[in-house]
Coordinates of C-alpha atoms in Angstrom, one line a residue:
M26 CA 152.7 21.6 96.5
K27 CA 152.6 18.6 98.8
V28 CA 154.4 19.2 102.1
V29 CA 155.0 16.3 104.4
W30 CA 156.0 16.3 108.0
R31 CA 158.2 13.3 108.9
D32 CA 156.6 11.8 112.0
I33 CA 159.3 11.5 114.8
K34 CA 158.1 10.8 118.3
A35 CA 160.3 13.3 120.0
A36 CA 159.1 16.1 117.7
R37 CA 155.3 15.6 117.8
N38 CA 154.7 18.8 119.7
S39 CA 156.8 20.6 117.2
Y40 CA 154.5 19.2 114.5
A41 CA 151.4 20.6 116.4
V42 CA 153.0 24.0 116.6
L43 CA 154.3 24.2 113.0
Y44 CA 151.1 22.6 111.6
A45 CA 149.2 25.6 113.1
A46 CA 151.7 28.2 111.8
C47 CA 151.7 26.7 108.3
R48 CA 147.9 26.5 108.2
Q49 CA 147.8 30.2 108.8
A50 CA 150.0 30.7 105.8
G51 CA 148.0 28.4 103.5
Y52 CA 150.1 25.2 103.8
T53 CA 149.0 21.8 105.3
L54 CA 151.7 19.6 106.8
I55 CA 150.8 16.0 106.1
S56 CA 152.2 13.6 108.7
S57 CA 154.1 10.6 107.2
D58 CA 156.3 7.8 108.5
H59 CA 158.6 8.2 105.5
P60 CA 159.7 11.0 103.2
K61 CA 157.4 11.6 100.2
G62 CA 155.9 14.4 98.2
E63 CA 157.6 17.4 96.9
V64 CA 158.8 18.6 100.3
T65 CA 159.5 16.7 103.5
C66 CA 160.1 18.5 106.8
Y67 CA 162.1 17.1 109.7
S68 CA 162.8 18.2 113.3
V69 CA 165.7 16.4 114.9
N70 CA 167.6 16.5 118.2
S71 CA 171.2 15.5 118.8
I72 CA 170.3 12.0 120.0
N73 CA 168.1 11.0 117.0
E74 CA 169.8 13.0 114.2
P75 CA 172.3 10.3 113.2
H76 CA 169.4 7.9 112.8
Y77 CA 167.7 10.1 110.1
R78 CA 170.8 11.4 108.4
S79 CA 171.0 8.9 105.6
E80 CA 167.2 9.0 105.1
I81 CA 167.3 12.7 104.6
R82 CA 170.3 12.5 102.3
D83 CA 168.6 9.9 100.1
A84 CA 165.1 11.4 100.0
E85 CA 163.8 12.1 96.5
G86 CA 162.1 15.4 97.2
I87 CA 163.3 18.6 98.8
T88 CA 164.2 18.2 102.5
I89 CA 163.9 20.8 105.2
V90 CA 165.4 20.1 108.6
G91 CA 164.9 22.0 111.8
G92 CA 165.0 21.3 115.5
P93 CA 167.6 21.7 118.3
H94 CA 170.4 19.9 116.5
A95 CA 169.9 21.6 113.2
S96 CA 169.8 25.0 114.9
A97 CA 173.1 24.3 116.7
S98 CA 174.9 22.8 113.8
P99 CA 173.3 24.2 110.6
L100 CA 176.2 23.8 108.2
E101 CA 176.8 20.2 109.3
V102 CA 173.1 19.4 108.6
A103 CA 173.2 21.4 105.3
E104 CA 175.7 18.8 104.0
Y105 CA 172.9 16.3 103.6
A106 CA 169.7 18.4 103.7
D107 CA 168.5 20.9 101.1
Y108 CA 167.5 23.6 103.7
V109 CA 168.1 24.0 107.4
I110 CA 165.9 26.1 109.6
I111 CA 167.8 27.9 112.4
G112 CA 165.9 28.5 115.7
E113 CA 162.2 29.2 115.7
G114 CA 160.2 28.0 112.8
E115 CA 156.7 29.5 112.9
K116 CA 157.6 32.4 110.6
T117 CA 160.6 30.9 108.8
L118 CA 159.1 27.7 107.6
P119 CA 156.2 29.3 105.7
R120 CA 158.6 31.9 104.3
L121 CA 160.8 29.1 103.0
L122 CA 157.8 27.2 101.5
D123 CA 156.8 30.4 99.7
A124 CA 160.3 30.7 98.2
I125 CA 160.3 27.0 97.1
M126 CA 156.8 27.3 95.6
T127 CA 157.6 30.5 93.7
G128 CA 161.1 29.4 92.7
S129 CA 162.7 32.3 94.4
T130 CA 166.5 32.1 94.9
A131 CA 166.7 35.0 97.3
P132 CA 168.1 34.0 100.7
V133 CA 165.4 33.4 103.4
P134 CA 166.3 34.8 106.8
G135 CA 166.8 32.0 109.3
V136 CA 167.7 29.4 106.7
A137 CA 171.1 27.7 106.0
T138 CA 172.1 25.8 102.9
K139 CA 175.4 24.3 101.8
D140 CA 176.2 27.7 100.4
G141 CA 176.0 29.4 103.8
I142 CA 173.8 30.9 106.5
T143 CA 171.3 33.7 106.4
Q144 CA 170.7 34.7 110.0
P145 CA 167.1 35.1 111.4
D146 CA 165.7 38.6 111.2
H147 CA 163.0 38.2 113.9
T148 CA 162.0 36.8 117.2
V149 CA 158.6 35.0 117.3
L150 CA 155.8 36.9 119.0
L151 CA 154.0 33.9 120.6
D152 CA 150.5 35.5 120.4
A153 CA 150.8 35.7 116.6
Y154 CA 150.4 31.9 116.5
P155 CA 148.1 29.4 118.2
C156 CA 149.6 26.7 120.4
F157 CA 147.9 24.2 118.1
L158 CA 144.9 23.7 115.9
E159 CA 143.5 20.3 114.7
I160 CA 146.8 18.5 115.6
K161 CA 146.7 18.7 119.3
G162 CA 149.8 19.4 121.5
F163 CA 150.8 21.0 124.7
L164 CA 150.1 24.6 125.6
E165 CA 153.4 26.5 125.2
I166 CA 153.1 29.4 127.7
S167 CA 156.7 30.6 127.7
R168 CA 159.8 30.5 125.7
G169 CA 163.4 31.5 126.4
C170 CA 165.4 31.3 129.7
P171 CA 167.5 33.9 131.5
H172 CA 169.8 31.2 133.0
A173 CA 172.8 30.0 131.1
C174 CA 173.3 26.4 132.2
A175 CA 176.4 25.2 130.4
Y176 CA 174.9 21.9 129.1
C177 CA 171.5 23.4 127.9
Q178 CA 170.5 24.4 124.4
T179 CA 167.4 26.3 125.4
P180 CA 168.8 29.8 125.9
R181 CA 171.0 29.4 122.9
I182 CA 168.1 28.6 120.6
F183 CA 165.3 30.7 122.1
G184 CA 167.2 33.5 123.8
H185 CA 167.9 34.6 127.4
R186 CA 164.8 36.7 127.7
M187 CA 161.6 35.0 128.6
R188 CA 158.6 35.6 126.4
H189 CA 155.1 34.6 127.5
R190 CA 151.9 33.9 125.6
S191 CA 149.0 36.0 126.9
I192 CA 146.3 34.4 129.0
D193 CA 143.8 35.1 126.3
A194 CA 145.8 33.3 123.7
I195 CA 146.5 30.4 126.0
A196 CA 142.8 30.1 126.8
A197 CA 141.8 30.1 123.1
S198 CA 144.0 27.0 122.5
A199 CA 142.9 25.4 125.8
A200 CA 139.3 25.5 124.7
R201 CA 140.2 22.8 122.2
V202 CA 141.2 20.3 124.9
S203 CA 139.9 19.1 128.3
D204 CA 143.3 18.7 129.9
A205 CA 145.7 21.7 130.0
R206 CA 149.3 20.6 129.9
F207 CA 152.0 23.2 129.5
V208 CA 155.4 23.6 127.8
T209 CA 157.8 26.1 129.4
P210 CA 161.4 26.2 130.7
N211 CA 160.1 26.9 134.2
A212 CA 156.3 26.8 134.8
L213 CA 156.4 28.9 138.0
A214 CA 158.1 31.7 136.0
Y215 CA 155.0 32.4 133.8
G216 CA 154.5 36.1 133.5
S217 CA 157.8 37.0 135.0
D218 CA 161.4 37.9 133.9
G219 CA 162.5 34.4 134.9
R220 CA 164.3 35.5 138.0
T221 CA 161.6 37.0 140.2
P222 CA 158.3 35.1 140.7
R223 CA 155.0 36.7 139.6
L224 CA 152.6 34.1 141.2
D225 CA 149.7 36.5 140.8
R226 CA 150.0 36.0 137.0
V227 CA 150.2 32.2 137.4
E228 CA 147.0 32.3 139.5
R229 CA 145.3 34.4 136.9
L230 CA 146.2 31.8 134.3
F231 CA 144.8 29.1 136.5
Q232 CA 141.6 31.0 137.1
R233 CA 141.1 31.6 133.3
L234 CA 141.4 27.9 132.6
A235 CA 138.9 26.8 135.2
E236 CA 137.0 24.7 132.6
N237 CA 140.2 22.6 132.1
R238 CA 141.8 19.9 134.1
I239 CA 145.1 21.5 134.8
W240 CA 148.5 19.7 135.0
F241 CA 151.3 22.0 136.1
G242 CA 154.8 21.6 137.4
T243 CA 155.3 18.2 135.8
F244 CA 156.8 17.2 132.4
P245 CA 156.9 19.1 130.2
S246 CA 156.3 22.0 132.5
E247 CA 159.0 21.4 135.1
V248 CA 160.1 24.0 137.6
R249 CA 163.4 25.1 139.2
P250 CA 164.1 24.1 142.8
E251 CA 164.7 27.6 144.1
W252 CA 161.2 28.7 142.8
I253 CA 159.4 26.1 144.9
S254 CA 157.8 27.8 147.9
D255 CA 154.9 27.4 150.3
E256 CA 152.9 30.0 148.3
A257 CA 153.7 28.3 145.0
L258 CA 152.7 24.8 146.2
E259 CA 149.5 26.0 147.8
L260 CA 148.6 27.7 144.5
I261 CA 149.2 24.5 142.6
R262 CA 147.3 22.4 145.1
C263 CA 144.3 24.8 145.0
Y264 CA 143.9 24.9 141.2
T265 CA 145.5 21.9 139.6
A266 CA 144.9 18.1 139.4
G267 CA 148.5 16.9 139.8
R268 CA 150.2 16.0 143.1
K269 CA 153.7 15.6 141.7
I270 CA 156.3 18.3 141.2
H271 CA 159.1 17.8 138.7
F272 CA 162.2 19.9 139.2
G273 CA 165.9 19.8 138.1
A274 CA 168.5 19.5 140.8
Q275 CA 171.1 18.1 138.3
S276 CA 173.8 17.6 140.8
G277 CA 174.3 17.2 144.6
S278 CA 177.7 18.9 144.4
D279 CA 177.8 22.7 144.8
T280 CA 181.1 22.6 143.0
I281 CA 179.5 21.1 139.9
L282 CA 176.4 23.3 140.1
S283 CA 178.7 26.4 140.2
R284 CA 180.8 25.1 137.3
I285 CA 177.8 24.5 135.0
N286 CA 176.3 27.9 136.0
R287 CA 173.1 26.2 137.2
G288 CA 172.1 29.2 139.4
H289 CA 171.0 27.3 142.5
T290 CA 172.6 25.2 145.3
R291 CA 172.3 21.8 146.7
G292 CA 170.6 23.4 149.7
D293 CA 167.9 24.8 147.3
A294 CA 167.2 21.2 146.1
L295 CA 167.0 19.9 149.7
N296 CA 164.6 22.7 150.7
A297 CA 162.4 22.0 147.7
L298 CA 162.2 18.3 148.7
D299 CA 161.1 19.3 152.2
L300 CA 158.5 21.7 150.9
C301 CA 157.1 19.1 148.5
R302 CA 156.8 16.6 151.3
S303 CA 155.2 19.0 153.7
H304 CA 152.5 20.0 151.1
G305 CA 151.7 16.4 150.1
F306 CA 153.5 16.5 146.7
T307 CA 155.7 13.7 145.3
P308 CA 159.0 15.2 144.0
I309 CA 160.3 13.9 140.7
V310 CA 163.9 15.2 140.4
D311 CA 166.2 15.3 137.4
I312 CA 169.8 14.3 138.1
I313 CA 172.6 14.4 135.6
V314 CA 175.7 12.1 136.2
G315 CA 178.9 12.1 134.3
F316 CA 179.5 15.8 134.1
P317 CA 183.0 16.7 132.8
G318 CA 185.4 16.9 135.6
E319 CA 183.0 15.2 138.1
T320 CA 185.2 13.7 140.9
G321 CA 184.4 10.8 143.1
E322 CA 183.5 13.2 145.9
D323 CA 181.1 15.1 143.6
L324 CA 179.4 11.9 142.6
E325 CA 179.1 10.8 146.2
M326 CA 177.4 14.1 147.1
T327 CA 175.0 13.5 144.2
M328 CA 174.3 9.9 145.3
D329 CA 173.6 11.3 148.8
L330 CA 171.1 13.6 147.3
V331 CA 169.6 10.7 145.3
R332 CA 169.2 8.8 148.6
S333 CA 167.3 11.8 150.1
I334 CA 165.0 12.0 147.0
I335 CA 164.0 8.4 147.0
R336 CA 162.8 8.4 150.6
Y337 CA 159.6 10.0 149.4
G338 CA 160.1 10.8 145.7
K339 CA 161.6 9.5 142.4
V340 CA 164.7 10.3 140.5
H341 CA 164.9 10.8 136.8
V342 CA 168.6 10.3 135.9
H343 CA 170.4 11.3 132.8
Y344 CA 174.0 10.5 131.7
F345 CA 175.7 13.7 130.5
M346 CA 175.6 14.3 126.8
P347 CA 177.6 17.2 125.2
L348 CA 175.2 19.1 123.0
P349 CA 176.3 21.3 120.1
G350 CA 175.9 25.0 120.6
T351 CA 176.5 24.8 124.3
P352 CA 179.7 25.7 126.3
L353 CA 180.2 22.0 127.0
A354 CA 179.7 20.9 123.4
K355 CA 183.2 19.4 123.1
A356 CA 183.5 18.2 126.7
E357 CA 184.0 14.5 127.5
P358 CA 181.6 12.8 130.0
T359 CA 183.1 11.3 133.1
P360 CA 182.6 7.5 133.1
L361 CA 180.2 6.2 135.7
P362 CA 181.6 3.5 138.1
Q363 CA 180.1 0.1 137.7
D364 CA 178.8 0.0 141.3
I365 CA 176.7 3.2 140.6
E366 CA 175.4 1.6 137.4
R367 CA 174.3 -1.4 139.3
L368 CA 172.7 0.7 142.0
F369 CA 170.7 2.7 139.4
G370 CA 169.6 -0.6 137.9
S371 CA 168.4 -1.8 141.3
L372 CA 166.5 1.5 142.0
A373 CA 164.9 1.3 138.6
L374 CA 163.6 -2.2 139.3
S375 CA 162.1 -1.0 142.5
G376 CA 160.3 1.8 140.8
R377 CA 162.2 4.6 142.5
L378 CA 164.3 5.7 139.5
T379 CA 163.8 6.2 135.8
G380 CA 165.9 7.5 132.9
Y381 CA 169.2 6.4 131.5
W382 CA 172.8 6.1 132.7
I383 CA 174.4 4.6 129.6
E384 CA 175.5 6.3 126.4
P385 CA 172.4 8.2 125.2
R386 CA 172.5 7.2 121.5
R387 CA 172.6 3.5 122.3
R388 CA 169.6 3.8 124.6
F389 CA 167.4 6.0 122.5
L390 CA 168.2 4.4 119.1
N391 CA 168.3 0.8 120.4
L392 CA 171.8 0.4 119.0
S393 CA 174.2 -2.3 120.2
G394 CA 177.7 -1.4 121.0
D395 CA 178.8 -2.9 117.6
N396 CA 176.6 -0.7 115.5
E397 CA 178.1 2.2 113.7
V398 CA 175.8 5.2 113.1
I399 CA 176.7 6.9 109.8

């Protein structure tokens, strides 16, 4: 049975992960820029999903769709896909391929169809699967998040309890690459419960990967601002190659931070900025604008934080997008004033700001305002 993986830029690390899991089960996922073969697999998020909807609906073979959007809205996706994988795919995708190949009609746990949903019956043990094999990707060291930020899909898909891959398992995958780059909701939380640091375990990880060039605390292994400390930064400086720290402040307004259940304050972000500067790191800070209910005062406090960041760092700005499966899924973004849009444009031209501050689908799909996505 020929199984194709639809090549989508935003899902290339998912391809590495699921290629490895399927290889263990006897299947090879063949990358392709269009659907072909007996089965085509997709991983979509809420930004790019509309772009692939008609392609999936019209594909000649069997279609399997997973990813954040599919996990959050499985019955919606099942209207045009044959099968939808809910949540983690390492065990579920090979199970489903087995069922397709044998012609079994028994429901597969973790799979939805137009006839309904069969809930997952497991949580993935990370050590049961390599980070990647021949198809290289990032080293996923942790999964899940104990925080419950109202805009974020991560804890809703992967759970509120952190799971960590063992150092031995990480090292086995790291031996395949020269540079070690990690995937984790909070890099400094490795080996911990996600609320109390265990920097001794982070250091043991660094020591074990001494043959690698280590990149830590930058995309896609960002950290939380309240976890940044003198001890943590000295550890990163001692063992890793990077001199940038990427963290999410999200808003400069404590009112907004409390409302979205972010779990830290404006003061934590300012303290993290000072610590980065004092240890010689460039801070790269995520900011979200347009939160529902964001007032002019809230926005001004965020802009004041932006001005603090760009004195010796960079801002990565996002315009709020309601994501399915989150508490803010049906919330409306607050429009951004034109003078702020112009300021962001100016900061981007000067190299002090990256990201987007317009409607996300238009930016990422290169759609004009007149295009209708169907």
